[in-house]
Amino acid sequence: MSIADTPTGPAAATAPTHWTELASPLGPLLLTADPATGALTSLSVPGQKGGRTVRPGWRRDPALFRAAEEQLAAYFAGELTEFRLALGAEGSEFREKVWAALDSVPYGATTTYGEIAARIGASRAAVRAVGGAIGANPLLVLRPCHRVIGADGSLTGYAGGLDRKVRLLTLEGALRASA
């Protein structure tokens, strides 16, 4: 269930990945960061397609994640609508364009794969590639891939599971809570 974990960032060659685990309404969150910059490199949930798992040699460092812990708690309490954290996930130029477009989708709103493709100047034929880039987002919740839905309004796939997508969209008010 985990992808090959490769270090990223300038300190990757010498410093181990730093990590912590936080409790959340979605289950335990595994966060990783570049120890040199403190930038978050991933946020994974149990059972996530392509999610990370703790590897030998990684260093547990809860203090490095204090700001993320506070902001995630405020988000899940309905008190925070925009994260202000350094994100350091790296991908291809195309993926990074898609991820930047995700960052511009506001709290409580949804968008479609086609709209994301249009935002980055990609052709209509690139919608499938956009979906692949969204599915490869290593920073669930923080980079709001849960806000992307199908053109017909359907709740399409989510690497963290559709039940978690529903919970996040309900929290943000984009979906009504079911009775």
Short mmCIF file of N, CA and C in Angstrom, two decimals:
data_model
loop_
_atom_site.label_atom_id
_atom_site.label_comp_id
_atom_site.label_asym_id
_atom_site.label_seq_id
_atom_site.Cartn_x
_atom_site.Cartn_y
_atom_site.Cartn_z
N MET A 1 0.79 -1.20 0.00
CA MET A 1 0.00 0.00 0.00
C MET A 1 0.84 1.27 0.00
N SER A 2 2.11 1.15 0.26
CA SER A 2 2.90 2.38 0.27
C SER A 2 3.71 2.48 -1.01
N ILE A 3 3.93 3.72 -1.42
CA ILE A 3 4.75 3.94 -2.60
C ILE A 3 6.21 3.91 -2.17
N ALA A 4 7.08 3.81 -3.11
CA ALA A 4 8.50 3.87 -2.78
C ALA A 4 8.78 5.24 -2.20
N ASP A 5 9.35 5.26 -1.04
CA ASP A 5 9.62 6.52 -0.38
C ASP A 5 11.00 7.01 -0.76
N THR A 6 11.04 8.13 -1.42
CA THR A 6 12.30 8.72 -1.79
C THR A 6 12.39 10.09 -1.14
N PRO A 7 13.49 10.38 -0.47
CA PRO A 7 13.63 11.68 0.16
C PRO A 7 13.59 12.80 -0.88
N THR A 8 13.12 13.96 -0.46
CA THR A 8 13.08 15.12 -1.34
C THR A 8 13.70 16.31 -0.63
N GLY A 9 14.03 17.31 -1.40
CA GLY A 9 14.55 18.54 -0.83
C GLY A 9 16.05 18.55 -0.76
N PRO A 10 16.62 19.71 -0.39
CA PRO A 10 18.07 19.87 -0.40
C PRO A 10 18.81 19.01 0.60
N ALA A 11 18.19 18.65 1.70
CA ALA A 11 18.90 17.87 2.71
C ALA A 11 18.69 16.37 2.54
N ALA A 12 18.03 15.97 1.45
CA ALA A 12 17.63 14.58 1.27
C ALA A 12 18.80 13.61 1.31
N ALA A 13 19.94 14.00 0.79
CA ALA A 13 21.06 13.08 0.71
C ALA A 13 21.65 12.75 2.08
N THR A 14 21.47 13.62 3.06
CA THR A 14 22.12 13.40 4.34
C THR A 14 21.16 13.23 5.50
N ALA A 15 20.01 13.83 5.47
CA ALA A 15 19.10 13.81 6.61
C ALA A 15 17.99 12.79 6.41
N PRO A 16 17.66 12.04 7.47
CA PRO A 16 16.54 11.11 7.35
C PRO A 16 15.21 11.88 7.29
N THR A 17 14.20 11.23 6.78
CA THR A 17 12.87 11.83 6.78
C THR A 17 12.40 11.96 8.23
N HIS A 18 11.83 13.09 8.56
CA HIS A 18 11.27 13.30 9.89
C HIS A 18 9.77 13.11 9.79
N TRP A 19 9.17 12.55 10.85
CA TRP A 19 7.75 12.23 10.80
C TRP A 19 7.10 12.39 12.17
N THR A 20 5.78 12.44 12.12
CA THR A 20 4.98 12.35 13.33
C THR A 20 3.62 11.80 12.94
N GLU A 21 2.87 11.39 13.93
CA GLU A 21 1.51 10.92 13.70
C GLU A 21 0.58 11.74 14.58
N LEU A 22 -0.53 12.19 14.00
CA LEU A 22 -1.50 13.00 14.71
C LEU A 22 -2.87 12.32 14.66
N ALA A 23 -3.62 12.41 15.74
CA ALA A 23 -4.99 11.90 15.75
C ALA A 23 -5.88 12.89 15.01
N SER A 24 -6.91 12.38 14.31
CA SER A 24 -7.84 13.25 13.60
C SER A 24 -9.17 12.53 13.43
N PRO A 25 -10.20 13.25 13.03
CA PRO A 25 -11.48 12.59 12.73
C PRO A 25 -11.40 11.63 11.54
N LEU A 26 -10.35 11.72 10.76
CA LEU A 26 -10.16 10.82 9.61
C LEU A 26 -9.35 9.58 9.98
N GLY A 27 -8.93 9.50 11.23
CA GLY A 27 -8.02 8.45 11.66
C GLY A 27 -6.64 9.06 11.84
N PRO A 28 -5.66 8.25 12.18
CA PRO A 28 -4.32 8.81 12.38
C PRO A 28 -3.75 9.39 11.08
N LEU A 29 -3.14 10.55 11.20
CA LEU A 29 -2.49 11.22 10.07
C LEU A 29 -0.99 11.03 10.22
N LEU A 30 -0.34 10.56 9.17
CA LEU A 30 1.12 10.43 9.15
C LEU A 30 1.66 11.62 8.36
N LEU A 31 2.44 12.46 9.02
CA LEU A 31 3.03 13.62 8.37
C LEU A 31 4.53 13.41 8.26
N THR A 32 5.11 13.83 7.13
CA THR A 32 6.55 13.82 6.96
C THR A 32 6.99 15.23 6.56
N ALA A 33 8.26 15.53 6.87
CA ALA A 33 8.79 16.86 6.56
C ALA A 33 10.27 16.78 6.26
N ASP A 34 10.71 17.79 5.53
CA ASP A 34 12.13 17.99 5.28
C ASP A 34 12.71 18.61 6.55
N PRO A 35 13.63 17.94 7.23
CA PRO A 35 14.14 18.48 8.50
C PRO A 35 14.92 19.78 8.35
N ALA A 36 15.48 20.03 7.18
CA ALA A 36 16.27 21.25 6.99
C ALA A 36 15.38 22.47 6.87
N THR A 37 14.22 22.32 6.23
CA THR A 37 13.35 23.47 5.99
C THR A 37 12.08 23.45 6.83
N GLY A 38 11.71 22.27 7.33
CA GLY A 38 10.45 22.12 8.05
C GLY A 38 9.25 22.01 7.12
N ALA A 39 9.47 22.08 5.82
CA ALA A 39 8.36 22.00 4.85
C ALA A 39 7.77 20.59 4.86
N LEU A 40 6.45 20.53 4.89
CA LEU A 40 5.77 19.24 4.89
C LEU A 40 5.90 18.59 3.52
N THR A 41 6.24 17.31 3.51
CA THR A 41 6.41 16.59 2.25
C THR A 41 5.28 15.60 2.00
N SER A 42 4.57 15.19 3.04
CA SER A 42 3.41 14.32 2.84
C SER A 42 2.50 14.34 4.06
N LEU A 43 1.23 14.03 3.79
CA LEU A 43 0.24 13.77 4.83
C LEU A 43 -0.58 12.59 4.31
N SER A 44 -0.52 11.48 5.01
CA SER A 44 -1.18 10.24 4.60
C SER A 44 -2.15 9.77 5.66
N VAL A 45 -3.16 9.01 5.22
CA VAL A 45 -4.12 8.39 6.12
C VAL A 45 -4.03 6.88 5.94
N PRO A 46 -4.47 6.10 6.95
CA PRO A 46 -4.41 4.65 6.82
C PRO A 46 -5.19 4.16 5.60
N GLY A 47 -4.60 3.22 4.88
CA GLY A 47 -5.26 2.63 3.73
C GLY A 47 -5.25 3.50 2.48
N GLN A 48 -4.57 4.62 2.54
CA GLN A 48 -4.54 5.55 1.40
C GLN A 48 -3.84 4.93 0.21
N LYS A 49 -4.44 5.08 -0.96
CA LYS A 49 -3.80 4.64 -2.19
C LYS A 49 -2.55 5.51 -2.40
N GLY A 50 -1.38 4.88 -2.43
CA GLY A 50 -0.13 5.62 -2.60
C GLY A 50 0.37 6.29 -1.33
N GLY A 51 -0.24 6.00 -0.19
CA GLY A 51 0.16 6.63 1.07
C GLY A 51 1.49 6.12 1.57
N ARG A 52 2.06 6.87 2.47
CA ARG A 52 3.36 6.50 3.02
C ARG A 52 3.19 5.73 4.32
N THR A 53 4.21 4.98 4.66
CA THR A 53 4.31 4.32 5.96
C THR A 53 5.70 4.61 6.50
N VAL A 54 5.83 4.57 7.81
CA VAL A 54 7.12 4.85 8.45
C VAL A 54 8.13 3.80 8.01
N ARG A 55 9.30 4.28 7.65
CA ARG A 55 10.37 3.40 7.15
C ARG A 55 11.52 3.36 8.15
N PRO A 56 12.31 2.29 8.10
CA PRO A 56 13.50 2.24 8.96
C PRO A 56 14.40 3.45 8.68
N GLY A 57 14.95 4.01 9.73
CA GLY A 57 15.85 5.15 9.59
C GLY A 57 15.16 6.50 9.67
N TRP A 58 13.84 6.52 9.61
CA TRP A 58 13.12 7.78 9.76
C TRP A 58 13.21 8.22 11.22
N ARG A 59 13.13 9.52 11.43
CA ARG A 59 13.25 10.07 12.78
C ARG A 59 11.93 10.70 13.21
N ARG A 60 11.37 10.21 14.33
CA ARG A 60 10.14 10.80 14.88
C ARG A 60 10.51 12.13 15.53
N ASP A 61 9.79 13.18 15.16
CA ASP A 61 10.13 14.53 15.63
C ASP A 61 8.85 15.37 15.77
N PRO A 62 8.04 15.12 16.80
CA PRO A 62 6.77 15.84 16.94
C PRO A 62 6.93 17.36 16.99
N ALA A 63 8.01 17.86 17.54
CA ALA A 63 8.19 19.31 17.65
C ALA A 63 8.24 20.00 16.29
N LEU A 64 8.78 19.33 15.29
CA LEU A 64 8.88 19.90 13.94
C LEU A 64 7.49 20.14 13.34
N PHE A 65 6.49 19.46 13.85
CA PHE A 65 5.14 19.49 13.27
C PHE A 65 4.14 20.27 14.12
N ARG A 66 4.62 21.04 15.08
CA ARG A 66 3.72 21.74 16.01
C ARG A 66 2.73 22.65 15.28
N ALA A 67 3.19 23.45 14.32
CA ALA A 67 2.28 24.36 13.59
C ALA A 67 1.26 23.56 12.80
N ALA A 68 1.68 22.48 12.16
CA ALA A 68 0.74 21.64 11.41
C ALA A 68 -0.29 21.03 12.35
N GLU A 69 0.14 20.57 13.50
CA GLU A 69 -0.78 19.98 14.49
C GLU A 69 -1.83 21.00 14.91
N GLU A 70 -1.39 22.22 15.22
CA GLU A 70 -2.33 23.27 15.64
C GLU A 70 -3.31 23.64 14.53
N GLN A 71 -2.79 23.80 13.31
CA GLN A 71 -3.67 24.19 12.21
C GLN A 71 -4.63 23.07 11.81
N LEU A 72 -4.18 21.84 11.82
CA LEU A 72 -5.08 20.73 11.50
C LEU A 72 -6.18 20.61 12.56
N ALA A 73 -5.83 20.78 13.83
CA ALA A 73 -6.85 20.72 14.90
C ALA A 73 -7.88 21.83 14.69
N ALA A 74 -7.44 23.03 14.36
CA ALA A 74 -8.35 24.14 14.12
C ALA A 74 -9.22 23.87 12.88
N TYR A 75 -8.65 23.30 11.84
CA TYR A 75 -9.41 22.95 10.64
C TYR A 75 -10.51 21.95 10.98
N PHE A 76 -10.16 20.88 11.65
CA PHE A 76 -11.15 19.85 11.98
C PHE A 76 -12.20 20.36 12.97
N ALA A 77 -11.88 21.40 13.73
CA ALA A 77 -12.85 22.02 14.64
C ALA A 77 -13.72 23.04 13.92
N GLY A 78 -13.47 23.24 12.63
CA GLY A 78 -14.25 24.21 11.85
C GLY A 78 -13.84 25.65 12.07
N GLU A 79 -12.63 25.86 12.62
CA GLU A 79 -12.16 27.20 12.95
C GLU A 79 -11.11 27.74 11.98
N LEU A 80 -10.65 26.94 11.04
CA LEU A 80 -9.60 27.36 10.10
C LEU A 80 -10.03 26.99 8.69
N THR A 81 -9.93 27.94 7.78
CA THR A 81 -10.34 27.69 6.39
C THR A 81 -9.18 27.72 5.41
N GLU A 82 -8.01 28.12 5.86
CA GLU A 82 -6.86 28.18 4.96
C GLU A 82 -5.60 27.86 5.75
N PHE A 83 -4.86 26.84 5.28
CA PHE A 83 -3.62 26.47 5.94
C PHE A 83 -2.51 27.43 5.55
N ARG A 84 -1.66 27.74 6.51
CA ARG A 84 -0.49 28.58 6.27
C ARG A 84 0.74 27.81 6.74
N LEU A 85 1.09 26.83 5.93
CA LEU A 85 2.20 25.94 6.23
C LEU A 85 3.09 25.84 5.00
N ALA A 86 4.37 25.65 5.23
CA ALA A 86 5.29 25.43 4.12
C ALA A 86 5.10 24.00 3.61
N LEU A 87 4.86 23.88 2.30
CA LEU A 87 4.67 22.58 1.68
C LEU A 87 5.86 22.31 0.76
N GLY A 88 6.42 21.12 0.88
CA GLY A 88 7.63 20.82 0.13
C GLY A 88 7.54 19.57 -0.72
N ALA A 89 6.34 19.16 -1.08
CA ALA A 89 6.22 17.98 -1.94
C ALA A 89 6.72 18.33 -3.33
N GLU A 90 7.44 17.40 -3.93
CA GLU A 90 7.99 17.63 -5.26
C GLU A 90 7.40 16.64 -6.24
N GLY A 91 7.18 17.11 -7.45
CA GLY A 91 6.68 16.26 -8.52
C GLY A 91 7.14 16.81 -9.84
N SER A 92 6.64 16.23 -10.90
CA SER A 92 6.98 16.72 -12.23
C SER A 92 6.43 18.14 -12.39
N GLU A 93 6.89 18.83 -13.39
CA GLU A 93 6.40 20.19 -13.65
C GLU A 93 4.89 20.19 -13.82
N PHE A 94 4.36 19.20 -14.53
CA PHE A 94 2.91 19.10 -14.75
C PHE A 94 2.18 18.89 -13.41
N ARG A 95 2.65 17.95 -12.60
CA ARG A 95 2.00 17.70 -11.30
C ARG A 95 2.03 18.96 -10.44
N GLU A 96 3.15 19.65 -10.41
CA GLU A 96 3.24 20.85 -9.58
C GLU A 96 2.27 21.93 -10.06
N LYS A 97 2.04 22.03 -11.37
CA LYS A 97 1.03 22.98 -11.88
C LYS A 97 -0.36 22.59 -11.40
N VAL A 98 -0.65 21.31 -11.48
CA VAL A 98 -1.97 20.82 -11.03
C VAL A 98 -2.12 21.07 -9.54
N TRP A 99 -1.10 20.77 -8.75
CA TRP A 99 -1.19 20.96 -7.31
C TRP A 99 -1.35 22.44 -6.96
N ALA A 100 -0.69 23.32 -7.68
CA ALA A 100 -0.86 24.76 -7.45
C ALA A 100 -2.30 25.17 -7.75
N ALA A 101 -2.89 24.58 -8.78
CA ALA A 101 -4.30 24.88 -9.09
C ALA A 101 -5.20 24.38 -7.97
N LEU A 102 -4.88 23.24 -7.38
CA LEU A 102 -5.66 22.74 -6.24
C LEU A 102 -5.62 23.74 -5.09
N ASP A 103 -4.44 24.31 -4.86
CA ASP A 103 -4.28 25.26 -3.76
C ASP A 103 -5.18 26.48 -3.90
N SER A 104 -5.63 26.76 -5.12
CA SER A 104 -6.47 27.94 -5.34
C SER A 104 -7.96 27.66 -5.20
N VAL A 105 -8.34 26.42 -4.95
CA VAL A 105 -9.76 26.09 -4.76
C VAL A 105 -10.13 26.44 -3.32
N PRO A 106 -11.04 27.40 -3.14
CA PRO A 106 -11.33 27.87 -1.78
C PRO A 106 -12.08 26.87 -0.91
N TYR A 107 -11.92 27.04 0.37
CA TYR A 107 -12.64 26.28 1.39
C TYR A 107 -14.14 26.35 1.10
N GLY A 108 -14.82 25.21 1.19
CA GLY A 108 -16.26 25.19 1.00
C GLY A 108 -16.71 25.15 -0.45
N ALA A 109 -15.77 25.17 -1.38
CA ALA A 109 -16.10 25.15 -2.81
C ALA A 109 -15.64 23.82 -3.40
N THR A 110 -16.18 23.51 -4.56
CA THR A 110 -15.70 22.37 -5.32
C THR A 110 -15.38 22.82 -6.74
N THR A 111 -14.62 22.00 -7.41
CA THR A 111 -14.28 22.25 -8.81
C THR A 111 -14.25 20.90 -9.51
N THR A 112 -14.05 20.91 -10.81
CA THR A 112 -14.00 19.65 -11.57
C THR A 112 -12.60 19.45 -12.15
N TYR A 113 -12.37 18.24 -12.60
CA TYR A 113 -11.09 17.92 -13.24
C TYR A 113 -10.91 18.80 -14.48
N GLY A 114 -11.98 18.99 -15.24
CA GLY A 114 -11.91 19.83 -16.43
C GLY A 114 -11.58 21.27 -16.10
N GLU A 115 -12.13 21.78 -14.99
CA GLU A 115 -11.82 23.16 -14.58
C GLU A 115 -10.37 23.29 -14.15
N ILE A 116 -9.84 22.27 -13.49
CA ILE A 116 -8.42 22.30 -13.11
C ILE A 116 -7.56 22.28 -14.38
N ALA A 117 -7.92 21.44 -15.36
CA ALA A 117 -7.18 21.40 -16.61
C ALA A 117 -7.18 22.77 -17.28
N ALA A 118 -8.33 23.43 -17.30
CA ALA A 118 -8.43 24.76 -17.92
C ALA A 118 -7.58 25.78 -17.16
N ARG A 119 -7.54 25.69 -15.83
CA ARG A 119 -6.75 26.64 -15.02
C ARG A 119 -5.27 26.57 -15.34
N ILE A 120 -4.80 25.38 -15.70
CA ILE A 120 -3.36 25.25 -15.99
C ILE A 120 -3.06 25.34 -17.47
N GLY A 121 -4.10 25.59 -18.27
CA GLY A 121 -3.90 25.74 -19.70
C GLY A 121 -3.75 24.43 -20.44
N ALA A 122 -4.22 23.34 -19.85
CA ALA A 122 -4.13 22.03 -20.49
C ALA A 122 -5.35 21.81 -21.38
N SER A 123 -5.19 20.98 -22.37
CA SER A 123 -6.29 20.68 -23.29
C SER A 123 -7.35 19.81 -22.61
N ARG A 124 -8.50 19.76 -23.22
CA ARG A 124 -9.59 18.92 -22.71
C ARG A 124 -9.13 17.46 -22.64
N ALA A 125 -8.30 17.06 -23.57
CA ALA A 125 -7.79 15.68 -23.60
C ALA A 125 -6.88 15.38 -22.41
N ALA A 126 -6.40 16.40 -21.74
CA ALA A 126 -5.49 16.20 -20.61
C ALA A 126 -6.20 15.94 -19.29
N VAL A 127 -7.53 15.88 -19.31
CA VAL A 127 -8.28 15.70 -18.06
C VAL A 127 -7.87 14.44 -17.33
N ARG A 128 -7.61 13.37 -18.06
CA ARG A 128 -7.19 12.12 -17.41
C ARG A 128 -5.83 12.29 -16.72
N ALA A 129 -4.90 13.00 -17.37
CA ALA A 129 -3.59 13.26 -16.77
C ALA A 129 -3.74 14.15 -15.54
N VAL A 130 -4.66 15.12 -15.61
CA VAL A 130 -4.94 15.97 -14.45
C VAL A 130 -5.44 15.10 -13.29
N GLY A 131 -6.33 14.16 -13.59
CA GLY A 131 -6.82 13.25 -12.56
C GLY A 131 -5.70 12.43 -11.94
N GLY A 132 -4.76 11.99 -12.77
CA GLY A 132 -3.61 11.24 -12.25
C GLY A 132 -2.75 12.08 -11.33
N ALA A 133 -2.53 13.34 -11.69
CA ALA A 133 -1.74 14.25 -10.85
C ALA A 133 -2.45 14.53 -9.53
N ILE A 134 -3.77 14.70 -9.60
CA ILE A 134 -4.54 14.93 -8.38
C ILE A 134 -4.48 13.70 -7.48
N GLY A 135 -4.60 12.52 -8.09
CA GLY A 135 -4.52 11.28 -7.33
C GLY A 135 -3.15 11.05 -6.70
N ALA A 136 -2.12 11.67 -7.25
CA ALA A 136 -0.76 11.53 -6.72
C ALA A 136 -0.41 12.60 -5.69
N ASN A 137 -1.37 13.45 -5.34
CA ASN A 137 -1.13 14.50 -4.36
C ASN A 137 -0.66 13.88 -3.04
N PRO A 138 0.56 14.18 -2.60
CA PRO A 138 1.06 13.57 -1.37
C PRO A 138 0.61 14.30 -0.10
N LEU A 139 -0.13 15.39 -0.24
CA LEU A 139 -0.50 16.20 0.93
C LEU A 139 -2.01 16.28 1.08
N LEU A 140 -2.64 15.12 1.35
CA LEU A 140 -4.08 15.09 1.54
C LEU A 140 -4.49 16.12 2.60
N VAL A 141 -5.67 16.62 2.49
CA VAL A 141 -6.26 17.62 3.37
C VAL A 141 -5.60 18.98 3.17
N LEU A 142 -4.28 19.06 3.31
CA LEU A 142 -3.57 20.33 3.21
C LEU A 142 -3.65 20.91 1.80
N ARG A 143 -3.51 20.07 0.81
CA ARG A 143 -3.67 20.46 -0.59
C ARG A 143 -5.00 19.83 -0.99
N PRO A 144 -6.05 20.63 -1.18
CA PRO A 144 -7.43 20.14 -1.16
C PRO A 144 -7.91 19.37 -2.39
N CYS A 145 -7.32 18.22 -2.64
CA CYS A 145 -7.79 17.38 -3.75
C CYS A 145 -9.19 16.83 -3.48
N HIS A 146 -9.62 16.85 -2.21
CA HIS A 146 -10.97 16.39 -1.89
C HIS A 146 -12.04 17.32 -2.47
N ARG A 147 -11.67 18.52 -2.88
CA ARG A 147 -12.62 19.49 -3.43
C ARG A 147 -12.86 19.29 -4.93
N VAL A 148 -12.22 18.30 -5.54
CA VAL A 148 -12.39 18.04 -6.96
C VAL A 148 -13.43 16.94 -7.13
N ILE A 149 -14.45 17.24 -7.94
CA ILE A 149 -15.54 16.31 -8.17
C ILE A 149 -15.70 16.08 -9.68
N GLY A 150 -16.54 15.13 -10.04
CA GLY A 150 -16.79 14.85 -11.44
C GLY A 150 -17.59 15.96 -12.10
N ALA A 151 -17.53 16.04 -13.42
CA ALA A 151 -18.23 17.07 -14.18
C ALA A 151 -19.74 17.01 -13.95
N ASP A 152 -20.25 15.81 -13.63
CA ASP A 152 -21.68 15.65 -13.39
C ASP A 152 -22.05 15.86 -11.92
N GLY A 153 -21.08 16.30 -11.12
CA GLY A 153 -21.32 16.54 -9.69
C GLY A 153 -21.10 15.32 -8.82
N SER A 154 -20.71 14.20 -9.41
CA SER A 154 -20.48 12.99 -8.62
C SER A 154 -19.19 13.09 -7.83
N LEU A 155 -19.17 12.40 -6.70
CA LEU A 155 -17.97 12.36 -5.87
C LEU A 155 -17.09 11.23 -6.39
N THR A 156 -16.18 11.59 -7.25
CA THR A 156 -15.28 10.61 -7.85
C THR A 156 -14.17 10.26 -6.88
N GLY A 157 -13.31 9.37 -7.29
CA GLY A 157 -12.26 8.83 -6.44
C GLY A 157 -11.49 9.82 -5.58
N TYR A 158 -10.98 9.30 -4.49
CA TYR A 158 -10.16 10.05 -3.56
C TYR A 158 -9.18 9.06 -2.96
N ALA A 159 -7.89 9.37 -3.02
CA ALA A 159 -6.87 8.43 -2.54
C ALA A 159 -7.08 8.02 -1.09
N GLY A 160 -7.68 8.90 -0.29
CA GLY A 160 -7.94 8.59 1.11
C GLY A 160 -9.24 7.86 1.34
N GLY A 161 -10.00 7.59 0.28
CA GLY A 161 -11.28 6.90 0.39
C GLY A 161 -12.44 7.87 0.29
N LEU A 162 -13.49 7.45 -0.39
CA LEU A 162 -14.65 8.34 -0.59
C LEU A 162 -15.32 8.73 0.72
N ASP A 163 -15.31 7.85 1.72
CA ASP A 163 -15.91 8.21 3.00
C ASP A 163 -15.19 9.42 3.62
N ARG A 164 -13.88 9.47 3.50
CA ARG A 164 -13.13 10.62 4.02
C ARG A 164 -13.40 11.88 3.19
N LYS A 165 -13.55 11.72 1.88
CA LYS A 165 -13.87 12.85 1.02
C LYS A 165 -15.21 13.46 1.43
N VAL A 166 -16.19 12.61 1.67
CA VAL A 166 -17.51 13.08 2.11
C VAL A 166 -17.38 13.82 3.44
N ARG A 167 -16.60 13.27 4.37
CA ARG A 167 -16.43 13.92 5.68
C ARG A 167 -15.79 15.31 5.53
N LEU A 168 -14.78 15.41 4.68
CA LEU A 168 -14.11 16.70 4.50
C LEU A 168 -15.03 17.72 3.82
N LEU A 169 -15.74 17.30 2.78
CA LEU A 169 -16.65 18.22 2.09
C LEU A 169 -17.82 18.63 2.98
N THR A 170 -18.27 17.72 3.84
CA THR A 170 -19.34 18.05 4.80
C THR A 170 -18.81 19.05 5.83
N LEU A 171 -17.61 18.81 6.35
CA LEU A 171 -16.99 19.73 7.31
C LEU A 171 -16.92 21.14 6.72
N GLU A 172 -16.55 21.23 5.45
CA GLU A 172 -16.37 22.53 4.80
C GLU A 172 -17.69 23.14 4.32
N GLY A 173 -18.78 22.39 4.44
CA GLY A 173 -20.07 22.93 4.02
C GLY A 173 -20.38 22.78 2.55
N ALA A 174 -19.54 22.06 1.81
CA ALA A 174 -19.78 21.84 0.38
C ALA A 174 -20.81 20.74 0.18
N LEU A 175 -21.01 19.90 1.19
CA LEU A 175 -22.06 18.86 1.20
C LEU A 175 -22.88 19.04 2.47
N ARG A 176 -24.11 18.67 2.39
CA ARG A 176 -24.97 18.69 3.59
C ARG A 176 -24.77 17.40 4.35
N ALA A 177 -24.77 17.53 5.67
CA ALA A 177 -24.66 16.35 6.51
C ALA A 177 -25.92 15.51 6.34
N SER A 178 -25.74 14.20 6.22
CA SER A 178 -26.90 13.32 6.10
C SER A 178 -27.50 13.08 7.48
N ALA A 179 -28.80 12.94 7.50
CA ALA A 179 -29.52 12.78 8.78
C ALA A 179 -29.32 11.42 9.36
#
